[in-house]
Amino acid sequence: MIDHSNREDFLNAIAEKAGRPRHQLQDHPFEPLNDLPETTLSGHSQDELEAIAKKNSEAVHVTFETTNKAGLADALNAYIEHDAPKTLILPTTDQYDDYGLRDWTKTVAPKPMYWTPGKGRDFNLKQAAAADVAIGFADYLLAESGTITIATTPGQGRGFHFLPTHYLAIVKKSNILPRSRQAMDRYDAAIKAGELQTSNINFITGPSNSGDIEMTLVVGVHGPLDMTYLVVEDM
Amino acid sequence: MTISTSDKPFLERVKESEQDKFMQASVAKSQDAQWDKREASRKELGNWPQWRDLGEQIRQHVIKYLPDYLEEFSDNIEKRGGHVYFAKTDKEAAAYITNLAKEKQAHKIVKSKSMVTTEINLDKELLKIPGTQLMETDLAEFILQEDDWAEPTHIVFPALAKNRDQVKEIFDKLGYEGDNDPEHLARFAREYLRRYFLQADFGITGCNFAIADSGLINLVTNEGNADLTMAIPKTQVVVMGMERIVPSLKEAETLDNMLSRSAVGQKLTSYCSFSGKQVEGEADGPEDFHVVIVDNGRSNALGTPFEPVLQCIRCGACLNVCPVYRHIGGHGYGSIYPGPIGAVLSPVLDGYEKFGDLPFASSLCAACTETCPVRIPLHRLLIKHREVMMDKLKMDHSFSDKIMKMVGVGTSAPVLFNMALDMDHPMMGVLSTKDQGSVENEYNSGRIKQTGMMPKLARGWTDVRDLPRPPKKNENFRHWFKQHKAALEAQKHD
């Protein structure tokens, strides 16, 4: 049993200062006065959303590529050849079967390292930090802001998205959503239903950047120096 | 309490800031650039006034039911296996974190940008622990740290007052050998900090929004250092002001959209993360997760007319539109919270004795109120501070009262008012000079010069600028209007 005396003391004190009794919330839950988060940018077809996503992704310095399931392995090889990396990291996931990439993982060069469940913090972080390129799977792509969203899993950890130098995210066209609200609705429901057990959800909008020195935009600070989104159009 | 950044009196700080021409140019450039980006991003979103209504509603609701939301949040953090500590003061908060660092035998601490950790003086307390190293990892905070812990000047752009040559000079001491190109400087910081990051065992972050119903922390950043701080160390401490709470992930998402647009004119910043204690099976993220919820004077606002200040989402938009901030920059305010929000918040947190000058450091133009994404009536709260100071603190205003009474009598009696109009021009003649009219000199009737002698009553004005001499009676507005009206009537009859 956790001792809550520190908490109770604190909360009683602020309730007293506010002049409002505690435990009133259950009768007054939050009800938003408008539905702008849901309705903004609504009513677009998947083709239109893809076009909006492309425009907004490129505006945040993302390379936006498209392919289909049959061409996915070739598209990835072309991406890797472009940067000629010495090291590559991939997630551990069943999604390779879904995307038809199982064979590709056996032939791709350089030979990939994997973010590996059960191998612990140091092993995985060291690998990710040593990776020139990371290729991962995003859950959704948000058209309005050019954002990919990813929930952390045992096979694709937090550091996977931040430590490598170059980063590519694969995402299905059917998972392009209008805005952050639609993604959040899905995550919120999945967490509450117990379907998603994660400690972390990342909304990533282009490569890291900073304007801290004389307001000059520098792309690539702590996170990857560049980002590519690869949309699989027939999935 | 360490929100104070200077022991010097207000006017001295302002004078010093006025000398800093680079800072003024930087602030002006940043305000202008941010204006364009912010307004464009809000326009593109559309329905901005209605978004502000929603932002205000969310923030007002959570402040109204703050104890209930904090209780729910704390329960959910514990359900996820984390720990929550409620700190009434800065000292309690810093002591909890310092003791935890000792207990964990932290060697290398990493921090990501957080105003509240500056507020509780955490860095200096942690550095007292023998064998402990500490690194600020936000690029701007890193620059300030390596510049002997210089004070921040903006809540979003803390190193705004440093130019690239100064940054290069600071980095040279760390072994940098390149030029003053911001990209090269940033690359050096990346490599320097990356080495440190990979050895870090204790991470400290702030919190943009704490999500009550899921026990997650929402951080909104551009560089990626906060996410590394949450990924690499085994222990993470989140320090949050007690008002940074939202009901659910949905309201966090709404406010992230408004914060990103208002702070930096982006639709979303590079990284918006929703994060908590490591879940079983995951390799990284904190195994030991602590949240420290800080009051430290915030509750002084509860139940008072200043309660709306707790709605603040720390976007800094009010700083970016403020004409006073444009001239005196962050250091002029003498608080880690500068600008209009700082002028309202600092006296709430730390009293009028230290920050009583700040509510007067405003032209009351209301640009801050107009831009605030959550509709905090900032300029009205500044006026309220002035009222409270005069009344509650029983400041001596008997002289002002008498003067205002005399003005009241004079302006409400036509005989006296007309007499004053007859007399003001000749009476002010002794103190005035009349120069040739020009673009700079629009004082057609003469002026009392800034440096001239003036009775105490108008000193506040003539200490800093010229006071126009009132016009002659037959040149004043009423006289002109009468003649103009008569001339128009005459024209009609012709």
XYZ file of C-alpha atoms in Angstrom:
729
model
C 0.000 0.000 0.000
C 1.483 3.331 -1.082
C 1.547 6.063 1.538
C -0.339 9.012 0.059
C 0.056 11.444 2.940
C 2.410 13.666 0.916
C -0.143 13.775 -1.907
C -3.170 14.299 0.319
C -1.501 17.114 2.187
C -0.600 18.831 -1.098
C -3.985 18.371 -2.776
C -5.961 19.451 0.288
C -3.846 22.587 0.525
C -4.438 23.613 -3.087
C -8.169 22.781 -2.889
C -8.403 25.015 0.156
C -6.544 27.860 -1.559
C -8.788 27.560 -4.615
C -11.847 27.552 -2.377
C -13.258 24.566 -4.259
C -13.909 21.152 -2.713
C -12.145 18.073 -4.114
C -13.755 15.191 -5.992
C -16.167 17.195 -8.125
C -14.738 16.073 -11.461
C -16.818 12.923 -11.830
C -19.942 15.083 -12.070
C -18.285 17.558 -14.433
C -16.204 15.640 -16.985
C -14.504 17.574 -19.771
C -16.727 18.075 -22.799
C -15.072 19.984 -25.641
C -17.012 22.987 -26.897
C -16.220 22.257 -30.537
C -15.012 19.421 -32.748
C -12.309 21.248 -34.708
C -9.639 18.619 -33.964
C -11.817 15.988 -35.681
C -13.315 18.041 -38.501
C -10.290 20.046 -39.664
C -8.968 18.584 -42.939
C -11.727 15.973 -43.028
C -13.511 14.639 -46.122
C -10.452 13.870 -48.284
C -9.914 10.681 -50.250
C -6.828 8.560 -49.597
C -5.274 9.861 -52.854
C -5.846 13.449 -51.753
C -4.411 12.726 -48.309
C -1.305 11.233 -49.902
C -0.803 14.386 -52.000
C -1.258 16.597 -48.905
C 1.115 14.384 -46.913
C 3.764 14.628 -49.641
C 3.585 18.428 -49.773
C 3.736 18.810 -45.999
C 6.466 16.199 -45.523
C 8.701 17.899 -48.074
C 8.088 21.208 -46.300
C 9.747 19.720 -43.191
C 12.808 18.476 -45.129
C 11.614 14.894 -45.576
C 12.323 12.878 -48.725
C 8.931 11.478 -49.694
C 8.950 8.312 -51.829
C 6.223 5.958 -52.973
C 6.301 2.360 -54.127
C 4.084 -0.701 -54.150
C 4.396 -3.972 -52.275
C 6.131 -5.707 -55.192
C 8.633 -2.866 -55.593
C 9.324 -2.327 -51.895
C 12.532 -4.369 -51.666
C 14.008 -2.614 -54.722
C 13.043 0.778 -53.343
C 14.805 -0.021 -50.068
C 17.914 -1.245 -51.884
C 18.000 1.959 -53.930
C 17.743 4.010 -50.736
C 20.563 2.075 -49.098
C 22.806 2.329 -52.156
C 22.383 6.099 -52.177
C 23.963 6.556 -48.722
C 26.346 3.577 -49.008
C 26.132 2.868 -45.274
C 28.547 0.562 -43.471
C 25.941 -0.376 -40.882
C 22.188 -0.898 -41.002
C 19.704 -1.525 -38.196
C 16.264 -3.075 -38.566
C 13.485 -3.806 -36.072
C 12.476 -7.282 -34.915
C 8.888 -7.639 -36.094
C 6.385 -9.854 -37.892
C 5.634 -6.989 -40.249
C 8.303 -8.276 -42.709
C 5.850 -11.029 -43.681
C 3.015 -8.556 -44.062
C 5.133 -6.360 -46.368
C 6.704 -9.335 -48.193
C 10.182 -8.377 -46.994
C 11.288 -11.581 -45.235
C 13.575 -12.647 -48.095
C 14.924 -9.128 -48.519
C 16.192 -9.149 -44.915
C 18.317 -12.202 -45.788
C 19.939 -10.610 -48.829
C 20.233 -6.945 -47.972
C 23.702 -5.464 -47.704
C 25.203 -4.410 -45.397
C 24.119 -7.316 -43.222
C 21.582 -5.831 -40.834
C 21.803 -5.547 -37.075
C 18.474 -5.980 -35.296
C 16.910 -4.167 -32.346
C 16.562 -7.352 -30.352
C 14.080 -8.058 -27.530
C 15.741 -9.703 -24.565
C 19.228 -8.435 -25.412
C 18.908 -5.508 -23.035
C 19.514 -1.794 -22.988
C 23.262 -1.504 -23.604
C 23.345 -3.951 -26.504
C 20.475 -2.291 -28.344
C 21.496 1.302 -27.704
C 25.085 0.630 -28.780
C 23.907 -0.954 -32.016
C 21.496 1.876 -32.772
C 24.180 4.475 -32.066
C 26.560 2.670 -34.387
C 23.994 2.421 -37.195
C 24.483 4.604 -40.244
C 20.963 3.795 -41.419
C 17.779 2.684 -39.680
C 14.784 1.331 -41.581
C 11.663 1.057 -39.448
C 7.895 0.686 -39.664
C 5.594 3.591 -38.808
C 2.020 3.084 -37.637
C 0.508 6.147 -39.322
C 1.412 9.106 -41.521
C -0.362 12.399 -40.781
C -1.172 14.405 -43.908
C -1.576 17.808 -42.296
C 1.858 17.974 -40.704
C 3.981 15.368 -42.526
C 4.302 13.366 -39.318
C 4.923 9.657 -38.800
C 3.685 8.097 -35.581
C 5.171 5.053 -33.889
C 4.396 3.245 -30.654
C 7.455 1.701 -28.994
C 7.519 -2.115 -29.056
C 10.030 -4.640 -27.673
C 11.361 -5.094 -31.237
C 11.531 -1.428 -32.172
C 12.631 0.580 -29.152
C 12.844 4.297 -28.457
C 16.518 4.722 -29.363
C 15.891 3.084 -32.754
C 14.333 6.322 -34.029
C 16.826 8.760 -32.525
C 20.365 7.344 -32.546
C 21.036 6.285 -36.175
C 22.365 8.884 -38.623
C 19.901 8.331 -41.492
C 16.345 7.118 -41.048
C 13.661 5.671 -43.304
C 10.109 4.868 -42.218
C 7.869 2.528 -44.196
C 4.153 3.274 -43.967
C 1.028 1.967 -45.681
C -0.979 4.357 -47.810
C -4.133 3.108 -46.085
C -2.624 4.359 -42.830
C -2.349 7.972 -43.973
C -4.652 9.952 -41.668
C -5.753 13.577 -41.922
C -4.361 14.889 -38.638
C -2.840 14.027 -35.290
C -6.314 13.694 -33.761
C -7.224 10.628 -35.817
C -3.970 8.911 -34.809
C -4.513 9.825 -31.183
C -8.066 8.479 -31.249
C -6.671 5.115 -32.372
C -3.855 5.025 -29.804
C -6.125 6.197 -26.999
C -8.701 3.496 -27.765
C -6.034 0.776 -28.135
C -4.379 1.684 -24.806
C -7.710 1.812 -22.978
C -8.793 -1.534 -24.462
C -5.479 -3.097 -23.401
C -4.613 -3.920 -27.041
C -1.585 -1.650 -27.013
C 0.882 -2.007 -24.197
C 3.580 0.552 -24.706
C 5.530 3.029 -22.644
C 6.019 5.492 -25.453
C 4.392 6.968 -28.558
C 6.465 9.158 -30.885
C 5.024 11.673 -33.336
C 8.001 12.496 -35.548
C 7.801 15.382 -38.014
C 10.940 15.434 -40.126
C 14.542 15.344 -39.005
C 15.623 16.985 -35.758
C 16.405 20.682 -36.013
C 17.301 23.759 -34.029
C 17.220 27.522 -34.409
C 19.176 28.119 -31.228
C 22.178 29.817 -32.841
C 21.106 33.181 -34.242
C 17.746 31.678 -35.266
C 19.487 29.963 -38.186
C 17.746 26.677 -38.950
C 20.097 23.734 -38.545
C 18.637 20.411 -39.659
C 19.935 17.382 -37.764
C 20.850 18.040 -34.131
C 20.498 15.098 -31.743
C 18.250 12.877 -33.836
C 18.799 11.608 -37.403
C 20.331 14.066 -39.864
C 17.788 13.236 -42.544
C 14.536 11.326 -42.952
C 12.738 9.492 -45.726
C 9.121 8.323 -45.733
C 8.384 5.408 -48.031
C 4.659 4.992 -48.692
C 3.488 1.592 -49.910
C 0.603 2.539 -52.157
C -1.218 -0.786 -52.519
C -1.342 -1.575 -48.834
C 13.219 30.627 -4.871
C 15.475 31.302 -7.792
C 13.299 32.711 -10.524
C 15.276 35.909 -9.958
C 18.189 36.350 -12.371
C 19.619 39.587 -11.025
C 20.122 41.504 -7.772
C 20.242 44.827 -9.584
C 17.345 47.284 -9.411
C 14.886 47.264 -12.300
C 15.941 50.559 -13.895
C 19.601 49.555 -13.799
C 18.766 46.257 -15.521
C 16.778 48.109 -18.161
C 19.640 50.550 -18.782
C 22.085 47.668 -19.171
C 19.753 45.890 -21.587
C 19.388 49.046 -23.641
C 23.174 49.090 -24.151
C 23.123 45.557 -25.583
C 22.571 46.365 -29.241
C 23.200 42.780 -30.447
C 20.515 41.484 -28.105
C 18.057 44.118 -29.307
C 18.760 43.286 -32.949
C 18.406 39.533 -32.224
C 15.124 39.979 -30.412
C 13.747 42.216 -33.150
C 14.811 39.744 -35.849
C 13.345 36.828 -33.926
C 10.064 38.640 -33.206
C 9.635 39.580 -36.859
C 10.508 36.097 -38.149
C 8.249 34.437 -35.592
C 5.420 36.819 -36.413
C 5.391 35.694 -40.035
C 5.702 31.981 -39.214
C 3.194 32.001 -36.361
C 0.497 33.967 -38.164
C 0.914 31.916 -41.371
C 0.589 28.635 -39.494
C -2.509 29.804 -37.622
C -4.087 31.089 -40.828
C -3.423 27.813 -42.608
C -5.057 25.882 -39.758
C -8.162 28.076 -40.024
C -10.776 28.959 -37.380
C -8.041 30.194 -35.037
C -10.457 32.080 -32.701
C -12.436 28.860 -32.196
C -9.226 26.901 -31.562
C -8.376 29.497 -28.921
C -11.799 28.971 -27.355
C -11.073 25.254 -27.147
C -7.560 25.796 -25.767
C -8.902 28.156 -23.129
C -11.688 25.740 -22.219
C -9.276 22.821 -21.736
C -6.914 24.839 -19.571
C -9.650 26.483 -17.488
C -11.307 23.129 -16.893
C -8.161 21.444 -15.586
C -7.302 24.395 -13.354
C -10.832 24.300 -11.922
C -10.534 20.604 -11.067
C -6.778 20.602 -10.505
C -6.643 18.476 -7.331
C -8.854 15.814 -8.942
C -6.770 15.658 -12.110
C -3.509 15.502 -10.140
C -4.913 12.645 -8.080
C -5.990 10.744 -11.206
C -2.617 11.335 -12.860
C -0.725 10.246 -9.788
C -2.812 7.052 -9.528
C -2.072 6.221 -13.158
C 1.657 6.859 -12.800
C 1.642 4.429 -9.865
C -0.352 1.883 -11.866
C 2.451 1.994 -14.435
C 4.953 1.351 -11.647
C 6.221 4.920 -11.346
C 6.584 7.192 -8.331
C 5.085 10.622 -7.702
C 6.336 13.219 -5.273
C 4.397 16.399 -4.505
C 6.685 19.307 -3.644
C 5.245 22.434 -2.070
C 8.468 24.389 -2.481
C 11.517 24.564 -4.725
C 13.666 23.258 -1.895
C 11.495 20.178 -1.351
C 11.592 19.402 -5.078
C 15.355 19.843 -5.408
C 15.994 17.833 -2.217
C 13.889 14.890 -3.458
C 15.740 14.743 -6.772
C 19.161 15.259 -5.206
C 18.532 12.465 -2.696
C 17.360 10.196 -5.489
C 20.525 10.922 -7.507
C 22.616 10.056 -4.437
C 20.637 6.895 -3.774
C 21.033 5.803 -7.394
C 24.719 6.756 -7.303
C 24.227 8.771 -10.467
C 27.495 9.531 -12.238
C 26.378 11.136 -15.443
C 23.133 13.115 -15.411
C 21.524 14.361 -18.615
C 18.918 17.079 -18.685
C 16.643 18.332 -21.418
C 15.365 21.901 -21.419
C 13.011 22.679 -18.573
C 12.117 26.044 -17.074
C 10.863 24.509 -13.855
C 14.230 22.874 -13.104
C 15.824 26.321 -13.451
C 13.116 27.634 -11.134
C 13.982 25.105 -8.417
C 17.746 25.678 -8.815
C 18.240 21.996 -9.520
C 21.473 22.081 -11.541
C 23.480 23.754 -8.820
C 22.156 21.407 -6.144
C 23.011 18.319 -8.203
C 26.502 19.579 -8.937
C 27.207 19.645 -5.205
C 27.073 15.820 -5.138
C 30.671 14.547 -5.225
C 31.493 12.540 -8.352
C 28.370 13.597 -10.234
C 28.516 15.223 -13.641
C 25.600 17.064 -15.205
C 24.935 17.992 -18.811
C 22.287 20.275 -20.285
C 21.584 18.711 -23.675
C 19.327 21.242 -25.394
C 21.643 23.130 -27.738
C 20.804 26.549 -26.280
C 20.984 25.346 -22.671
C 24.283 23.581 -23.441
C 25.690 26.884 -24.761
C 24.552 28.698 -21.609
C 25.928 25.972 -19.339
C 29.336 26.084 -20.999
C 29.243 29.885 -20.712
C 29.493 29.524 -16.948
C 25.746 28.931 -16.489
C 24.618 32.165 -18.116
C 20.945 32.986 -17.528
C 18.333 32.276 -20.247
C 16.712 35.257 -21.983
C 13.676 33.645 -23.609
C 11.477 30.725 -22.581
C 11.635 29.106 -26.042
C 14.977 30.451 -27.342
C 17.115 30.690 -24.182
C 20.372 31.658 -25.962
C 18.810 34.305 -28.179
C 21.223 36.938 -26.896
C 24.364 34.991 -27.978
C 25.814 35.457 -31.443
C 27.657 32.813 -33.477
C 31.085 34.203 -32.595
C 30.293 34.012 -28.902
C 29.073 30.433 -29.353
C 32.248 29.541 -31.239
C 34.355 31.054 -28.455
C 32.470 28.948 -25.880
C 32.896 25.766 -27.968
C 36.596 26.513 -28.638
C 37.187 25.862 -24.932
C 35.721 22.377 -25.426
C 38.086 21.568 -28.274
C 36.114 22.871 -31.257
C 38.357 23.800 -34.151
C 35.898 24.877 -36.854
C 34.418 28.182 -38.038
C 31.371 30.096 -36.775
C 28.836 28.437 -39.123
C 25.805 27.457 -36.959
C 25.573 24.079 -38.742
C 29.195 23.215 -37.939
C 28.745 24.408 -34.365
C 25.608 22.261 -33.998
C 27.406 19.188 -35.403
C 30.166 19.646 -32.864
C 27.576 19.835 -30.057
C 25.882 16.698 -31.417
C 29.077 14.654 -31.304
C 30.202 16.079 -27.972
C 26.836 15.424 -26.337
C 26.324 12.020 -27.986
C 29.397 10.605 -26.223
C 28.055 11.833 -22.914
C 24.507 10.666 -23.633
C 25.581 7.065 -24.185
C 27.079 6.927 -20.695
C 24.191 8.695 -18.946
C 22.560 6.870 -16.038
C 20.120 9.504 -14.762
C 17.836 11.641 -16.938
C 15.856 14.744 -16.036
C 13.164 16.247 -18.252
C 10.456 18.832 -17.908
C 6.910 18.214 -19.047
C 4.717 20.061 -21.502
C 1.576 18.187 -20.526
C 0.913 15.410 -18.041
C -1.890 13.130 -19.184
C -4.224 12.365 -16.299
C -6.061 9.302 -17.589
C -3.034 7.407 -18.915
C -0.149 8.472 -16.656
C 2.003 9.501 -19.622
C 4.147 12.606 -20.050
C 3.947 14.695 -23.216
C 7.097 16.481 -24.401
C 7.194 18.789 -27.424
C 10.685 19.423 -28.840
C 12.682 19.902 -32.019
C 16.178 18.614 -31.321
C 15.624 15.073 -30.064
C 17.600 15.486 -26.860
C 14.535 15.056 -24.664
C 13.769 11.724 -26.312
C 17.333 10.542 -25.799
C 17.035 11.632 -22.165
C 13.934 9.437 -21.910
C 15.472 6.505 -23.812
C 19.004 6.022 -22.521
C 19.279 6.445 -18.709
C 17.875 3.779 -16.411
C 16.343 6.388 -14.143
C 14.196 9.291 -15.299
C 12.826 12.163 -13.274
C 10.120 14.382 -14.723
C 9.770 17.782 -13.088
C 6.487 19.572 -13.711
C 4.641 22.621 -12.505
C 1.432 21.376 -10.917
C -0.747 23.082 -13.547
C 0.706 21.261 -16.584
C -2.049 18.690 -16.740
C -4.635 17.634 -19.344
C -7.504 15.135 -19.095
C -6.430 12.717 -21.861
C -4.158 12.127 -24.857
C -6.718 13.938 -27.017
C -6.431 17.255 -25.211
C -2.632 16.884 -25.201
C -2.798 16.446 -28.972
C -4.990 19.556 -29.342
C -2.668 21.667 -27.236
C 0.478 20.310 -28.969
C -0.959 21.639 -32.230
C -1.615 25.042 -30.691
C 1.704 25.141 -28.838
C 3.792 24.268 -31.908
C 2.108 26.923 -34.024
C 2.255 29.575 -31.314
C 5.834 28.908 -30.214
C 7.655 28.324 -33.491
C 5.086 28.516 -36.309
C 5.295 24.762 -36.987
C 2.282 22.493 -37.420
C 3.919 20.079 -35.008
C 7.469 20.223 -33.705
C 9.878 17.492 -34.875
C 9.148 15.389 -31.820
C 5.906 15.180 -29.835
C 6.313 12.254 -27.463
C 3.959 10.615 -24.980
C 6.033 8.618 -22.619
C 6.258 6.823 -19.278
C 7.967 4.026 -17.410
C 9.421 1.181 -19.467
C 6.934 -1.627 -20.146
C 8.042 -5.224 -19.677
C 9.900 -6.547 -22.701
C 11.142 -3.135 -23.870
C 14.902 -2.664 -23.948
C 15.270 1.059 -23.322
C 13.329 3.758 -21.501
C 13.393 4.303 -17.744
C 13.212 1.280 -15.429
C 12.780 3.681 -12.562
C 10.407 6.568 -13.259
C 9.714 9.514 -10.960
C 7.474 12.535 -11.379
C 7.969 15.555 -9.156
C 4.941 17.865 -9.117
C 5.862 21.368 -8.015
C 3.710 24.102 -6.478
C 6.370 26.671 -5.485
C 3.995 29.620 -5.375
C 1.643 28.609 -8.198
C -1.159 28.021 -5.712
C -0.951 31.732 -4.789
C -2.931 32.281 -7.995
C -5.696 29.812 -7.155
C -8.998 31.385 -6.151
C -7.706 34.864 -7.059
C -8.115 37.056 -10.158
C -4.667 35.760 -11.208
C -5.850 32.171 -11.658
C -5.878 32.475 -15.491
C -2.075 32.768 -15.460
C -2.025 29.020 -14.713
C -3.606 28.412 -18.131
C -0.225 29.223 -19.708
C 1.232 26.572 -22.046
C 4.675 28.285 -22.218
C 4.630 29.002 -25.948
C 6.346 32.366 -25.577
C 4.098 34.025 -28.183
C 3.446 36.921 -25.787
C 7.195 37.579 -25.593
C 7.388 37.494 -29.355
C 4.834 40.287 -29.815
C 5.771 42.495 -26.849
C 7.215 45.959 -27.638
C 8.768 46.168 -24.173
C 10.475 42.757 -24.498
C 11.710 43.890 -27.917
C 13.647 46.713 -26.253
C 14.823 45.270 -22.957
C 15.080 41.522 -23.759
C 14.877 38.795 -21.152
C 17.555 40.058 -18.766
C 15.743 43.373 -18.284
C 12.934 41.567 -16.465
C 15.280 39.975 -13.934
C 13.191 36.794 -13.859
C 13.616 33.460 -15.605
C 10.051 34.104 -16.779
C 10.337 37.321 -18.818
C 7.952 39.166 -21.116
C 4.243 39.684 -20.433
C 3.715 36.211 -18.960
C 6.749 36.740 -16.726
C 5.481 40.152 -15.621
C 2.230 38.495 -14.507
C 3.652 35.223 -13.185
C 6.821 36.372 -11.379
C 4.999 38.496 -8.771
C 2.518 35.626 -8.219
C 5.340 33.147 -7.589
C 7.717 35.361 -5.667
C 5.916 38.479 -4.485
C 5.807 42.185 -5.192
C 8.879 43.048 -3.206
C 11.092 41.438 -5.840
C 8.938 41.752 -8.921
C 6.600 44.676 -8.198
C 8.233 46.706 -10.985
C 7.335 44.227 -13.696
C 3.565 44.919 -13.979
C 4.547 48.508 -14.756
C 6.976 47.423 -17.492
C 4.196 47.386 -20.026
C 2.583 49.754 -22.471
C -0.734 47.888 -21.956
C -1.051 47.616 -25.727
C -2.669 44.193 -25.240
C -0.766 42.506 -28.083
C 0.038 39.721 -25.583
C -3.622 39.121 -24.765
C -4.449 39.145 -28.453
C -1.893 36.456 -29.369
C -2.257 34.138 -26.370
C -3.488 30.757 -27.676
C -5.346 30.020 -24.439
C -6.771 33.511 -24.002
C -5.010 34.587 -20.812
C -6.047 38.243 -20.345
C -2.423 39.235 -19.752
C -2.706 43.016 -19.933
C -5.737 43.001 -17.647
C -3.802 40.917 -15.130
C -0.969 43.465 -15.277
C -3.460 46.211 -14.396
C -4.852 43.977 -11.644
C -1.355 43.590 -10.180
C -1.047 47.385 -10.072
C -4.375 47.652 -8.254
C -3.464 44.963 -5.747
C -0.117 46.553 -5.073
C -1.656 49.955 -4.477
C -4.524 48.690 -2.342
C -3.532 45.551 -0.514
C 0.024 46.581 0.126
C -1.263 49.959 1.288
C 1.309 51.814 -0.740
C 1.279 55.533 -0.068
C -0.848 57.012 -2.792
C -2.149 60.022 -0.852
C -0.234 62.469 -3.046
C -1.518 60.865 -6.263
C -5.037 60.786 -4.791
C -4.927 64.537 -4.079
C -3.620 65.330 -7.531
C -6.296 63.156 -9.161
C -8.956 64.804 -6.984
C -7.807 68.219 -8.160
C -7.801 67.030 -11.776
C -11.299 65.654 -11.206
C -12.595 68.962 -9.866
C -10.855 70.893 -12.650
C -12.130 68.751 -15.499
C -15.714 68.484 -14.235
C -16.248 72.251 -13.799
C -16.384 74.027 -17.218
C -15.292 77.346 -15.740
C -12.152 75.842 -14.226
C -11.458 73.698 -17.307
C -11.660 76.698 -19.639
C -9.476 78.661 -17.289
C -6.898 75.856 -17.424
C -6.990 75.922 -21.237
C -6.341 79.668 -21.095
C -3.443 79.254 -18.698
C -1.598 76.056 -19.654
C 0.302 77.474 -22.623
C 1.679 80.596 -20.898
C 2.354 78.728 -17.629
C 4.446 76.047 -19.306
C 6.415 78.702 -21.190
C 9.028 79.053 -18.478
C 10.050 75.412 -18.791
C 9.700 75.068 -22.569
C 11.852 75.710 -25.582
C 10.698 76.112 -29.165
C 12.806 74.757 -32.000
C 12.373 74.813 -35.749
C 9.712 72.242 -36.768
C 11.065 69.166 -38.568
C 10.297 65.499 -39.144
C 11.809 64.657 -35.749
C 10.410 67.731 -34.044
C 6.645 67.793 -34.273
C 6.277 69.980 -31.205
C 4.793 72.997 -32.964
C 3.976 74.749 -29.728
C 7.338 74.014 -28.127
C 8.430 71.302 -25.720
C 9.900 70.648 -22.327
C 13.091 68.790 -23.193
C 13.953 65.438 -21.737
C 16.953 66.814 -19.919
C 15.158 69.983 -18.800
C 14.030 70.902 -15.310
C 10.585 69.733 -14.388
C 8.600 69.641 -11.180
C 8.371 66.217 -9.512
C 4.838 65.631 -10.802
C 5.953 65.109 -14.427
C 9.471 63.827 -13.782
C 8.619 60.278 -14.756
C 7.832 61.550 -18.230
C 10.631 64.055 -18.820
C 13.262 61.703 -17.454
C 12.894 59.659 -20.601
C 11.306 61.852 -23.267
C 10.215 65.363 -24.261
C 6.872 66.689 -23.011
C 4.924 68.716 -25.564
C 3.957 72.212 -24.502
C 0.163 72.685 -24.748
C -0.889 74.891 -27.688
C -2.074 78.484 -27.387
C -5.804 78.733 -26.739
C -6.580 79.945 -30.255
C -4.543 77.011 -31.668
C -6.043 74.226 -29.602
C -8.348 71.535 -30.912
C -11.600 72.910 -29.487
C -10.898 76.326 -30.953
C -9.944 74.840 -34.321
C -13.059 72.652 -34.351
C -15.333 75.586 -33.570
C -13.817 77.668 -36.371
C -13.861 74.737 -38.791
C -17.539 74.032 -38.054
C -18.420 77.699 -38.474
C -16.585 77.801 -41.796
C -18.506 74.745 -43.022
C -21.819 76.319 -41.956
C -20.861 79.522 -43.762
C -20.033 77.519 -46.921
C -23.469 75.874 -46.801
C -25.229 79.231 -46.621
C -23.168 80.544 -49.530
